[in-house]
Short mmCIF file of C-alpha atoms in Angstrom, two decimals:
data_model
loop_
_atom_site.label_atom_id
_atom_site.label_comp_id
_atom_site.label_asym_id
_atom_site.label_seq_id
_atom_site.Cartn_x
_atom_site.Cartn_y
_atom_site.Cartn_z
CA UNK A 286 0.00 0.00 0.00
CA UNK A 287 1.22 3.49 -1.40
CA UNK A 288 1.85 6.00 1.47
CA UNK A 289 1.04 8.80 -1.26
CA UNK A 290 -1.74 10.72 -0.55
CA UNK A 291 -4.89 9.86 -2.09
CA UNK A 292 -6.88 12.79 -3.88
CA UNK A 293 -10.42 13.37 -5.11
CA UNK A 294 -11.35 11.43 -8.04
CA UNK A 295 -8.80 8.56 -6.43
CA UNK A 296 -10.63 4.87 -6.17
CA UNK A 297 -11.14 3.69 -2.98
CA UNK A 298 -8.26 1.15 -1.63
CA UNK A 299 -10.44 -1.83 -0.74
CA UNK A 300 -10.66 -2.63 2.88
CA UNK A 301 -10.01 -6.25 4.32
CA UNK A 302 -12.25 -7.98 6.60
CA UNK A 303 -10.94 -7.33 10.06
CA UNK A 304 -8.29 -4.95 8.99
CA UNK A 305 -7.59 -2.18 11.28
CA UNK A 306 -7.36 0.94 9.16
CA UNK A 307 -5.84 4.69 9.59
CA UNK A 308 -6.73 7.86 7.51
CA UNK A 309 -3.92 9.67 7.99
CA UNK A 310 -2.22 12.60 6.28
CA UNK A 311 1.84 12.50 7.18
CA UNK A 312 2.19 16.01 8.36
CA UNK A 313 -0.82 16.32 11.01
CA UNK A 314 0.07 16.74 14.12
CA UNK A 315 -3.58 15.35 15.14
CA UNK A 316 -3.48 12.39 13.30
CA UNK A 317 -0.03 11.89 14.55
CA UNK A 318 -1.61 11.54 17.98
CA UNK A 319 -3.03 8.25 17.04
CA UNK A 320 -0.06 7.02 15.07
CA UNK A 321 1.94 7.52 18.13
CA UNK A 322 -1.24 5.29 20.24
CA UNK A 323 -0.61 3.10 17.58
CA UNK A 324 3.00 2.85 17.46
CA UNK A 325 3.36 2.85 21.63
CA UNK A 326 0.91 -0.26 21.61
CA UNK A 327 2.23 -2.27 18.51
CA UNK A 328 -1.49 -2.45 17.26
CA UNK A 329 -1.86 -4.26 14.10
CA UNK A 330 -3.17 -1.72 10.79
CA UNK A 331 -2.70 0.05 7.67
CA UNK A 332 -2.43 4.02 6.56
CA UNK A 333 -4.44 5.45 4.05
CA UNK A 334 -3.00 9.38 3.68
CA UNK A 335 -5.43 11.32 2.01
CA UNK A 336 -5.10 14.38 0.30
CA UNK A 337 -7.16 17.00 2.84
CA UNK A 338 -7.11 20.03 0.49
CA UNK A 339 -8.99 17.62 -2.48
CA UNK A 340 -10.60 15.25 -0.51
CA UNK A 341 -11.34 12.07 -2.16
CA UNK A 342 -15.27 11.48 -2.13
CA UNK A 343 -14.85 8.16 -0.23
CA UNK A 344 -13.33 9.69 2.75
CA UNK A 345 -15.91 12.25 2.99
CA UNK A 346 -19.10 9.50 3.45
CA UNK A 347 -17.05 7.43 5.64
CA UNK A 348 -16.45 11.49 7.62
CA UNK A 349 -18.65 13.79 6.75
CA UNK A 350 -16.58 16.32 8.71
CA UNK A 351 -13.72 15.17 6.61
CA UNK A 352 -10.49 15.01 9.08
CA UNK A 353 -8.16 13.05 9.83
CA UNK A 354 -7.35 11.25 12.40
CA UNK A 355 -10.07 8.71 11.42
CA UNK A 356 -10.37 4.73 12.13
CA UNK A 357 -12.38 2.06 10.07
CA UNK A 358 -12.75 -1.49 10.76
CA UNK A 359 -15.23 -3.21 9.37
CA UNK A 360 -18.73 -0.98 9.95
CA UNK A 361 -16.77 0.71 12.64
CA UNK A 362 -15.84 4.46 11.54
CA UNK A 363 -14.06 6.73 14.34
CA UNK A 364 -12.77 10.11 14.43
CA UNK A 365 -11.38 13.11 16.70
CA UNK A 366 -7.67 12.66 17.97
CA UNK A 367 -8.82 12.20 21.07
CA UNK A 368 -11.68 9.61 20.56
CA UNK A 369 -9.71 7.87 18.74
CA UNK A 370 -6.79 7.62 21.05
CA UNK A 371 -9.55 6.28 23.66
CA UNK A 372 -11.03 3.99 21.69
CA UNK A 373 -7.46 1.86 20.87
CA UNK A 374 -6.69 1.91 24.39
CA UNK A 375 -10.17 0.49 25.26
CA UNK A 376 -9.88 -1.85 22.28
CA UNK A 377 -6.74 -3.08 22.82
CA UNK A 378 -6.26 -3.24 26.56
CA UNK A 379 -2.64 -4.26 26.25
CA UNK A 380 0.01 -1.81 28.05
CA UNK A 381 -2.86 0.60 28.85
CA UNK A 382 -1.65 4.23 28.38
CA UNK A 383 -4.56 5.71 30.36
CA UNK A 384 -4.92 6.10 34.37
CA UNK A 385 -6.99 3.78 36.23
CA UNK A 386 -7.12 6.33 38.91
CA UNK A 387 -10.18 8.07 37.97
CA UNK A 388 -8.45 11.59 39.93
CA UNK A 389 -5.40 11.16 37.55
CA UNK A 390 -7.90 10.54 34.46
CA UNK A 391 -9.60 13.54 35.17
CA UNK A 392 -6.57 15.77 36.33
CA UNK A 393 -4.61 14.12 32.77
CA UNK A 394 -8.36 15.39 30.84
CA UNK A 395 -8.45 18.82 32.32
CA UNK A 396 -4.58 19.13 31.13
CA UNK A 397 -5.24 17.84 27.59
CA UNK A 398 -8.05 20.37 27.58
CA UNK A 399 -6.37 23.36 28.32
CA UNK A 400 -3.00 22.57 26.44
CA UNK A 401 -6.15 22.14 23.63
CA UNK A 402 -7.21 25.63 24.01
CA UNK A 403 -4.31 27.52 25.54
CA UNK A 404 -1.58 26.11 23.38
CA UNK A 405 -2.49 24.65 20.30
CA UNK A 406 -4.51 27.69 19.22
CA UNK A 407 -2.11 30.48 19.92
CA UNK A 408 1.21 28.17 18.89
CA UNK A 409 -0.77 28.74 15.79
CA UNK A 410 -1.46 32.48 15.65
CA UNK A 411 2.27 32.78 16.75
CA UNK A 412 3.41 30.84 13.78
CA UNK A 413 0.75 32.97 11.08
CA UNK A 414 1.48 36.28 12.45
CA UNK A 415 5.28 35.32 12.75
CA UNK A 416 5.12 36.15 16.36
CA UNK A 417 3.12 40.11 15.65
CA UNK A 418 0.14 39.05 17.75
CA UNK A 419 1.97 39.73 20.97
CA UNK A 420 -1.41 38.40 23.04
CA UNK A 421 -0.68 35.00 21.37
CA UNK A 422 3.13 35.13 22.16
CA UNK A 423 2.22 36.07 26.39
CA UNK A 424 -0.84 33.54 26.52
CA UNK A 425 1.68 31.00 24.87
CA UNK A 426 4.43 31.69 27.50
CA UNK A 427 1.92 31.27 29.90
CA UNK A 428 0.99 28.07 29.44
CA UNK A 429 4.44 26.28 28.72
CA UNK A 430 5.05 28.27 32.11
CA UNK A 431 2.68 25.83 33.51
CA UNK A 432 3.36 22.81 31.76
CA UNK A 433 7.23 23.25 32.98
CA UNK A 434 5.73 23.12 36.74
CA UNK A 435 3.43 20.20 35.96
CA UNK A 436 5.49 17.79 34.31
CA UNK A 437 8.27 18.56 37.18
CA UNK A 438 5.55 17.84 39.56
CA UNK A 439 4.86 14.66 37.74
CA UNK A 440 8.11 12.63 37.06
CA UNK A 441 10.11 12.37 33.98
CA UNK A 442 6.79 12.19 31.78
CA UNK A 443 3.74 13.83 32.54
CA UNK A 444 2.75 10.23 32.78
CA UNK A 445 4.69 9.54 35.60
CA UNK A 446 8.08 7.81 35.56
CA UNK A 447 6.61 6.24 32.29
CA UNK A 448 5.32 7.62 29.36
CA UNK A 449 1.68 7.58 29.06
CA UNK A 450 -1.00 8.79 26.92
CA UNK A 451 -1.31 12.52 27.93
CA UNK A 452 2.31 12.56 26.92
CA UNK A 453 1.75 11.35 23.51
CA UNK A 454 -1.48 14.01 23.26
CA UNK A 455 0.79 16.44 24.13
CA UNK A 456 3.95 15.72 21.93
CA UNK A 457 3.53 16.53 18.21
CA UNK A 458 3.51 20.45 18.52
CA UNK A 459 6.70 20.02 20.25
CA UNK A 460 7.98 17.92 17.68
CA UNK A 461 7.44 21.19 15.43
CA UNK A 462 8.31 23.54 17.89
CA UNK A 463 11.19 25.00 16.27
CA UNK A 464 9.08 26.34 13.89
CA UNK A 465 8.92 29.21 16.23
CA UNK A 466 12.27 30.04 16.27
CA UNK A 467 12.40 33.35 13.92
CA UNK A 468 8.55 34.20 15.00
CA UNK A 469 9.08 33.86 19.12
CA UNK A 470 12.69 32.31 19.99
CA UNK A 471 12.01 33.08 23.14
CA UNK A 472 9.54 30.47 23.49
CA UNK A 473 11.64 27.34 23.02
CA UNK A 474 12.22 24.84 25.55
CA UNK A 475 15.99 25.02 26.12
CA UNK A 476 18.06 23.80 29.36
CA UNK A 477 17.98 27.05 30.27
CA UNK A 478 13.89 28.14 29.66
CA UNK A 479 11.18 26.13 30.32
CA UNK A 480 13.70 23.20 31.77
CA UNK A 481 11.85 20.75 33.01
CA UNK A 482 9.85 21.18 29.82
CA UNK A 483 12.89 20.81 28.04
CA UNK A 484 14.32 17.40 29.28
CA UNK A 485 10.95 15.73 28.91
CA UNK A 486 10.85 16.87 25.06
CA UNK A 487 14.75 15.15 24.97
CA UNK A 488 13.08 12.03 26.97
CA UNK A 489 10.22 12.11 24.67
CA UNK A 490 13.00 11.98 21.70
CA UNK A 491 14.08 8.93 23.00
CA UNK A 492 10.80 6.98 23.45
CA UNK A 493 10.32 3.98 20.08
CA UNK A 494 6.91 5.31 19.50
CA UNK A 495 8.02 9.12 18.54
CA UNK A 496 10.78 7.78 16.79
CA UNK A 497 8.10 5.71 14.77
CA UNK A 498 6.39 9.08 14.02
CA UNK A 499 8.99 11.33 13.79
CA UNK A 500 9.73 13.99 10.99
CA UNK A 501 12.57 16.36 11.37
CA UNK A 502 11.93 20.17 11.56
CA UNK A 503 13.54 20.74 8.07
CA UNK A 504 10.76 18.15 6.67
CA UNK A 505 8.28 19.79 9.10
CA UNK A 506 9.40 23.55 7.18
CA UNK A 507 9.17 22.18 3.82
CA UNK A 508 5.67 21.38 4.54
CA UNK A 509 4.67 24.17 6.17
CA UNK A 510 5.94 26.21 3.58
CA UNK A 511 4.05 24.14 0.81
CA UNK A 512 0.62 25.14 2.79
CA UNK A 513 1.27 29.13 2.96
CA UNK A 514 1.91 28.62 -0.99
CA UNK A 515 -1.42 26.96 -1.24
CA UNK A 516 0.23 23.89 -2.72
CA UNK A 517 0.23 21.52 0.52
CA UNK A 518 2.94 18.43 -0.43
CA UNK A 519 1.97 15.80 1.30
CA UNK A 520 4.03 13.73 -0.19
CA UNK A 521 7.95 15.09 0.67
CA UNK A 522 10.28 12.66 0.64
CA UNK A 523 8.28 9.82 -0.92
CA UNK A 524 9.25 8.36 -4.69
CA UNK A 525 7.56 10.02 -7.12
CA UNK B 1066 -26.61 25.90 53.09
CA UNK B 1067 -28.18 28.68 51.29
CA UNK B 1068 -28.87 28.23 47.43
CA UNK B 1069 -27.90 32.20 47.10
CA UNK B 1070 -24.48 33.23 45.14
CA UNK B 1071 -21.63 33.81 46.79
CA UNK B 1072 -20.12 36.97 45.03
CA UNK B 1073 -16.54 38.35 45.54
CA UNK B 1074 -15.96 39.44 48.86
CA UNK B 1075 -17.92 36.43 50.76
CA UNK B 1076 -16.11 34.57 53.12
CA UNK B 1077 -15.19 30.72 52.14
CA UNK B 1078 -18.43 28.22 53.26
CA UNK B 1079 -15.84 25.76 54.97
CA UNK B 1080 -15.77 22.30 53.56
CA UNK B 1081 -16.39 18.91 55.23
CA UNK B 1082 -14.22 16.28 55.33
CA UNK B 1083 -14.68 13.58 52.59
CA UNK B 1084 -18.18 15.76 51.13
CA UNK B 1085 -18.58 16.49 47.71
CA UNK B 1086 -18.69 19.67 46.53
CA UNK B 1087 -20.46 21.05 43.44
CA UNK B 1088 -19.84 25.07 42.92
CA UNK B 1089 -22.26 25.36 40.64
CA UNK B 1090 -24.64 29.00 38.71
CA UNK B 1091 -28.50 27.96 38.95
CA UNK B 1092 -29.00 28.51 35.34
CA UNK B 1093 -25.87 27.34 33.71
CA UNK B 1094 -26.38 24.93 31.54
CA UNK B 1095 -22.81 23.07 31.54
CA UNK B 1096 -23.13 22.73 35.45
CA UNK B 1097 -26.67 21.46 34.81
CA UNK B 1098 -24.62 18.64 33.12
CA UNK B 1099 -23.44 17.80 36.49
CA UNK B 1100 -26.26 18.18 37.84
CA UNK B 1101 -28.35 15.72 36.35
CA UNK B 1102 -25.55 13.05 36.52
CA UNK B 1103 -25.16 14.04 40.49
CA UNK B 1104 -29.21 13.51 40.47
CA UNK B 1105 -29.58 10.44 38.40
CA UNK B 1106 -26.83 8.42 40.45
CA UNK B 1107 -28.05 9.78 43.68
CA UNK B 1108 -24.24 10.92 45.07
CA UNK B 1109 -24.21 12.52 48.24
CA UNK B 1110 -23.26 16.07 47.37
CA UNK B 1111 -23.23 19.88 48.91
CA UNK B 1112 -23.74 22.90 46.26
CA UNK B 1113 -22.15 26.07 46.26
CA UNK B 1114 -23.66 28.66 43.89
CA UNK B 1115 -20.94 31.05 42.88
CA UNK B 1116 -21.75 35.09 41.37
CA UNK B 1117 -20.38 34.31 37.65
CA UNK B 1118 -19.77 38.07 37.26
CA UNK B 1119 -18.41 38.88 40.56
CA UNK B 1120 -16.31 35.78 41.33
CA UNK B 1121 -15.17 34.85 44.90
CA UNK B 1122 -11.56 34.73 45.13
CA UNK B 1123 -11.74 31.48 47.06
CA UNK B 1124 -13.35 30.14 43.59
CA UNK B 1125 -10.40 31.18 41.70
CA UNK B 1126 -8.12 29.86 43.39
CA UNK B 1127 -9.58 26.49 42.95
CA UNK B 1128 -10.51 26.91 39.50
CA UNK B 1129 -8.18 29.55 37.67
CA UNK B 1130 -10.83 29.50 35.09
CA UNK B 1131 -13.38 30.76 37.04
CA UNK B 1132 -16.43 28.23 34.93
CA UNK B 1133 -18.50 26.09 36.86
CA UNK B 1134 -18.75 22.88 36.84
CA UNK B 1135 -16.43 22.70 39.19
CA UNK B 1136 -16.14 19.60 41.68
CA UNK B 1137 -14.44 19.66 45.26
CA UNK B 1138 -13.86 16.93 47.77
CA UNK B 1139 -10.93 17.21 50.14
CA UNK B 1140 -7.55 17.95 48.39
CA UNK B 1141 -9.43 16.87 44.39
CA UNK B 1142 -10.73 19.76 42.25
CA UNK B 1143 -12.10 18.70 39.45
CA UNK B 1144 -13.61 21.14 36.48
CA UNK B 1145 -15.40 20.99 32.86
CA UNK B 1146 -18.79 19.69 32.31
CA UNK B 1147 -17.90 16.64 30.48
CA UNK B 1148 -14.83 15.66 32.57
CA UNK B 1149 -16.68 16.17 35.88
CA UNK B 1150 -19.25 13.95 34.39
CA UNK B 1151 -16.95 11.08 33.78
CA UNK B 1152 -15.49 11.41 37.26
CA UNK B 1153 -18.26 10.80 38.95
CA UNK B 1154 -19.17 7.94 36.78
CA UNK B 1155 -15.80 6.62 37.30
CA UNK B 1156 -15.75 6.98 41.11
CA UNK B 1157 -19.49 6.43 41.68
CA UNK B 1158 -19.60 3.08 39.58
CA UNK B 1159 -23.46 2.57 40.37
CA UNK B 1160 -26.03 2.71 38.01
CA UNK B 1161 -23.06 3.34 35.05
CA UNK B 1162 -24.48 5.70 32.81
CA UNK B 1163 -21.51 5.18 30.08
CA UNK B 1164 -21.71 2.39 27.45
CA UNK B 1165 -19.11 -0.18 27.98
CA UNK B 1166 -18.66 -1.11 24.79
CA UNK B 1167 -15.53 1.14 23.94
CA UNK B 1168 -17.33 1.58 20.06
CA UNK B 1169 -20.73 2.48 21.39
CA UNK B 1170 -18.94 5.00 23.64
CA UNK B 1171 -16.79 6.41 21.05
CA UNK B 1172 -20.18 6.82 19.27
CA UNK B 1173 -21.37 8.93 21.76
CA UNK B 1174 -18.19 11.02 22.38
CA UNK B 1175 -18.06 11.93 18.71
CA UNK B 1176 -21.94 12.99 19.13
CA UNK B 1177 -21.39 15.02 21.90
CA UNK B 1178 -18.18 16.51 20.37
CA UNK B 1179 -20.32 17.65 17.21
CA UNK B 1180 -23.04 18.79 19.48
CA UNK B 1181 -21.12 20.71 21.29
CA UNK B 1182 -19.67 21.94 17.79
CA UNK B 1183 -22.60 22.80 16.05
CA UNK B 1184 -25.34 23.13 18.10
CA UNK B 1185 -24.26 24.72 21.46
CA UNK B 1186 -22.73 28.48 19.51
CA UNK B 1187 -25.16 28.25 17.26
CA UNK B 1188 -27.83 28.19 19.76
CA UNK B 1189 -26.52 31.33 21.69
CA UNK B 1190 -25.88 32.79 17.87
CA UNK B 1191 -29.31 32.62 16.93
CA UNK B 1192 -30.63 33.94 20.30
CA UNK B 1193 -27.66 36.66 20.45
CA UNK B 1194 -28.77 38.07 16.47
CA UNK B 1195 -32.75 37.25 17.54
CA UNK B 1196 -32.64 35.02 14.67
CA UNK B 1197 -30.43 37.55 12.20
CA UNK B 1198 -27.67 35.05 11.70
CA UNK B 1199 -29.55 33.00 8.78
CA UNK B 1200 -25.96 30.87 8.74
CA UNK B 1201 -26.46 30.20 12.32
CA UNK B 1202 -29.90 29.15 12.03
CA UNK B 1203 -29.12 27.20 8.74
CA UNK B 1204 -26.35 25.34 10.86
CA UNK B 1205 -28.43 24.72 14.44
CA UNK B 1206 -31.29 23.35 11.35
CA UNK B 1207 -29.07 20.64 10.11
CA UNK B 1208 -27.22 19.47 13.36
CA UNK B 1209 -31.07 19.36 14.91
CA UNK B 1210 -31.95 16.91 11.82
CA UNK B 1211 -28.89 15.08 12.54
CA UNK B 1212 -30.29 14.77 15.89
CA UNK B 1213 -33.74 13.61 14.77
CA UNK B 1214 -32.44 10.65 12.66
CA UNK B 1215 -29.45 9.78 15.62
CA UNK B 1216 -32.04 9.40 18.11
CA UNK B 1217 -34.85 7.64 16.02
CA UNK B 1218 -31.78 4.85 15.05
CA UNK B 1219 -30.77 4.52 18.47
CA UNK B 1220 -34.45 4.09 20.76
CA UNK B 1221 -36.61 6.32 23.14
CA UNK B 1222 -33.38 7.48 24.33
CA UNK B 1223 -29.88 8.44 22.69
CA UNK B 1224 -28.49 5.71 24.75
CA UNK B 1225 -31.25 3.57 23.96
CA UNK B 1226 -34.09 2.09 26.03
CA UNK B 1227 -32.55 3.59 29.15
CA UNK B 1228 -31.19 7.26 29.71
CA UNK B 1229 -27.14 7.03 29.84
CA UNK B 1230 -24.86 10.12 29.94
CA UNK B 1231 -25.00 10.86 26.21
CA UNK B 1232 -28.64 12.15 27.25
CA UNK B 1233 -27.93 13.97 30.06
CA UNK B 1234 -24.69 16.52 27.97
CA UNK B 1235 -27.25 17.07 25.13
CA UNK B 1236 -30.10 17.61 27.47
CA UNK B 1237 -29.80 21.58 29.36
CA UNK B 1238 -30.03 23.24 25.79
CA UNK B 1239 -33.07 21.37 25.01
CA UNK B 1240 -34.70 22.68 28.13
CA UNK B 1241 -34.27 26.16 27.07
CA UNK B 1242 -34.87 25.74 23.63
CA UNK B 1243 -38.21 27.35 23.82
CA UNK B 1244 -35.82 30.28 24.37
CA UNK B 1245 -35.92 30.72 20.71
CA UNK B 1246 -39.23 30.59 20.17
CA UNK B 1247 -39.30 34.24 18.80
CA UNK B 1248 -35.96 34.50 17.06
CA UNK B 1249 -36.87 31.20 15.37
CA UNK B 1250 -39.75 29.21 15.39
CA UNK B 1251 -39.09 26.60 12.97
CA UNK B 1252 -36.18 25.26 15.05
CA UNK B 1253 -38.32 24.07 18.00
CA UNK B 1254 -39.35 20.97 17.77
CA UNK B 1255 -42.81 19.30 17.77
CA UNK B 1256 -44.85 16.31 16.93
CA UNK B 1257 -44.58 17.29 13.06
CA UNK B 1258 -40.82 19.14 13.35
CA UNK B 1259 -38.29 16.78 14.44
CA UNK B 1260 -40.92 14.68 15.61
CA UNK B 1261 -38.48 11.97 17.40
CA UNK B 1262 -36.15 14.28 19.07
CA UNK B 1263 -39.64 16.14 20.21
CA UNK B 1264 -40.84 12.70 21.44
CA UNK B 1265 -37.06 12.69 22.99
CA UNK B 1266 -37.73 15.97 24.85
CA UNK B 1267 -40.92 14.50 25.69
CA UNK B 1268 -39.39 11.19 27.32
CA UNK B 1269 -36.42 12.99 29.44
CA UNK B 1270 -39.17 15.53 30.84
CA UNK B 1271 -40.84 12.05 32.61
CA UNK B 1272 -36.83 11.43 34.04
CA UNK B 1273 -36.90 11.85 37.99
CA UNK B 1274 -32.84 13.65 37.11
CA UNK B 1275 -34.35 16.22 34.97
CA UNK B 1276 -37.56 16.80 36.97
CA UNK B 1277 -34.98 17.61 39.67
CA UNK B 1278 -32.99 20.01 38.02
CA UNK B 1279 -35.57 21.79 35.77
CA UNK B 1280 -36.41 25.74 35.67
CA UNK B 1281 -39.35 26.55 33.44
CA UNK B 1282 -39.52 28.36 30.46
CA UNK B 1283 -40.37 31.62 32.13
CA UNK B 1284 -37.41 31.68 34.58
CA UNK B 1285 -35.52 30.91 32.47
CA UNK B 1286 -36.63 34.03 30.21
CA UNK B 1287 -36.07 36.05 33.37
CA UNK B 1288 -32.65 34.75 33.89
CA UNK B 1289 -31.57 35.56 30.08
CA UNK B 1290 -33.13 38.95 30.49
CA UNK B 1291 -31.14 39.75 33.37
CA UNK B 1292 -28.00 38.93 32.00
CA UNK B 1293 -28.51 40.84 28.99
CA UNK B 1294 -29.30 44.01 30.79
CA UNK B 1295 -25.94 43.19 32.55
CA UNK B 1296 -27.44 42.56 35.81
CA UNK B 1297 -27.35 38.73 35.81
CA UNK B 1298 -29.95 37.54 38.67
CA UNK B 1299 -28.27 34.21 40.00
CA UNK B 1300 -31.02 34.12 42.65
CA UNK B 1301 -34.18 34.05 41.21
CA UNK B 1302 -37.43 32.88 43.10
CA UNK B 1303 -35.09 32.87 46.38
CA UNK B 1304 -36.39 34.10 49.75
CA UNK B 1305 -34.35 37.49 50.08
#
């Protein structure tokens, strides 16, 4: 199977009976979520990348909403990162990545949920405006402020002492972090700034499952820079 | 303990060792969530009704976010509707109102997600623009007729026969839905206008949870009143 993406007007790669399957696109740092749940838990399956900017018309009935992350098996369809993430680890119980403690569940769930809305948004706005909107840049410091107290309070991982799944819902916009650096240097983990922050994104490095999913920033640039053109590649790096 | 808000200002209502605490606003809709979950699985529980617009500093410091839901029970603070929800179904494991099955439950996750997508701003859009906002309306139309053919696949209920959680996050907008009764008419549903999520409406009014946390229509038009002029009465019908 082709890890090309798949446009509109594309046929449909047939499914097999009791085949696990991911709609993926290579550069989404959502749908990387669930390739790193994937990865982490060894879980059987196969990748479909589509192409998000001309969908193909099969991915749209299977998601109306048309975004990836989203699962299949069988007459199973599920999508949003986070559902998804849930449903593998309920699935496939193996090496569970979520807390049995229901306290820890819900403290791990209120943390996913701001990072969701204090981070992702603004790491955004930082990166469009390249790092004008000054709001963005302080609300931004802010909350890698806190997640530098909270993962020191936690152990090497925000997991614990091992890595779990808020770490792995966490990880991919540090992954592409340094695609801050001319917009808001000042915002990068170092050893120096946001520490504790800092050796849990070299821990992270280490971990099989983000080395599974990793691209490195150059890659990451190319990309990004193919999307401001209008002209998303999803396919850098891949034989023509 | 008295149903009144505490504004900024009041002096902490000291807690009791091993109670529950709900800080909660009479009319808010999200903390209803709790509510009704509180209600249905009969937890032993306190309330604390906090001034939204004049918050206690006691409640910020618990909740830096200053929203209700918020839970409280010795050294645990837990906050957001849907995550306060799943605590207590977690800790209180009677009467479990969330599907086992991990693909029926990431069914209802997804629902709730696009519910709380495309219905929730909608609603408050087309109330905001008094029905103006023909996108809005156009929008709240379609996710309402999504709702219509969910609920008439699944049973009386969205989690079937029985009420389960899935019913209890959709329900507190329902309740006020007659809230738009002026700014648009055609989106309130009836035996000939979404006649199964009417029949829906009609089934969770006869649910001893919702009997127990229901305001009618006209206090609730006194409450949204209020809070447009600015003035937001949190203690309506109260002895004074």
């Amino acid at each position: 199977m082709t890890e090309k993406s798949y446009p509109k007007g594309s046929a449909f790669p047939p499914l097999t009976k009791g085949k696990l399957r991911l709609y993926s696109m290579r550069f989404c740092p959502f749908a990387q979520r669930t390739r790193l749940v994937l990865a982490q838990k060894r879980i059987p399956h196969e990748t479909v990348n589509v192409d998000l900017k001309e969908k193909p018309e099969w991915f749209l009935e299977r998601n109306p909403l048309g975004m990836v992350p989203t699962l299949e098996q069988d007459d199973k369809v599920v999508y949003e990162s986070l559902i998804t993430c849930d449903y593998l680890d309920d699935v496939y119980p193996q090496n569970r990545l979520t807390p049995a403690d229901p306290y820890r569940k819900a403290q791990d769930a209120m943390l996913v949920d701001y990072y969701g809305s204090k981070c992702i948004p603004n790491y955004y706005k930082v990166m469009r405006t390249e790092g004008k909107d000054e709001e963005a840049k302080e609300t931004l410091t802010k909350a890698l402020q806190k997640l530098d107290e909270e993962v020191s309070k936690r152990g090497k991982f925000f997991g614990g002492e091992q890595v779990a799944m808020i770490d792995f819902m966490l990880w991919p916009w540090f992954e592409r972090i340094g695609l801050l650096k001319s917009a808001a240097p000042d915002l990068l983990p170092s050893a120096t700034k946001f520490p504790k922050l800092f050796a849990w994104t070299q821990a992270m490095l280490q971990e099989p499952a983000v080395k599974a999913t990793l691209f490195d920033l150059d890659t990451h640039m190319i990309f990004v820079q193919s999307y401001k053109d209008g002209k998303p590649n999803y396919d850098i790096g891949l034989e023509r």
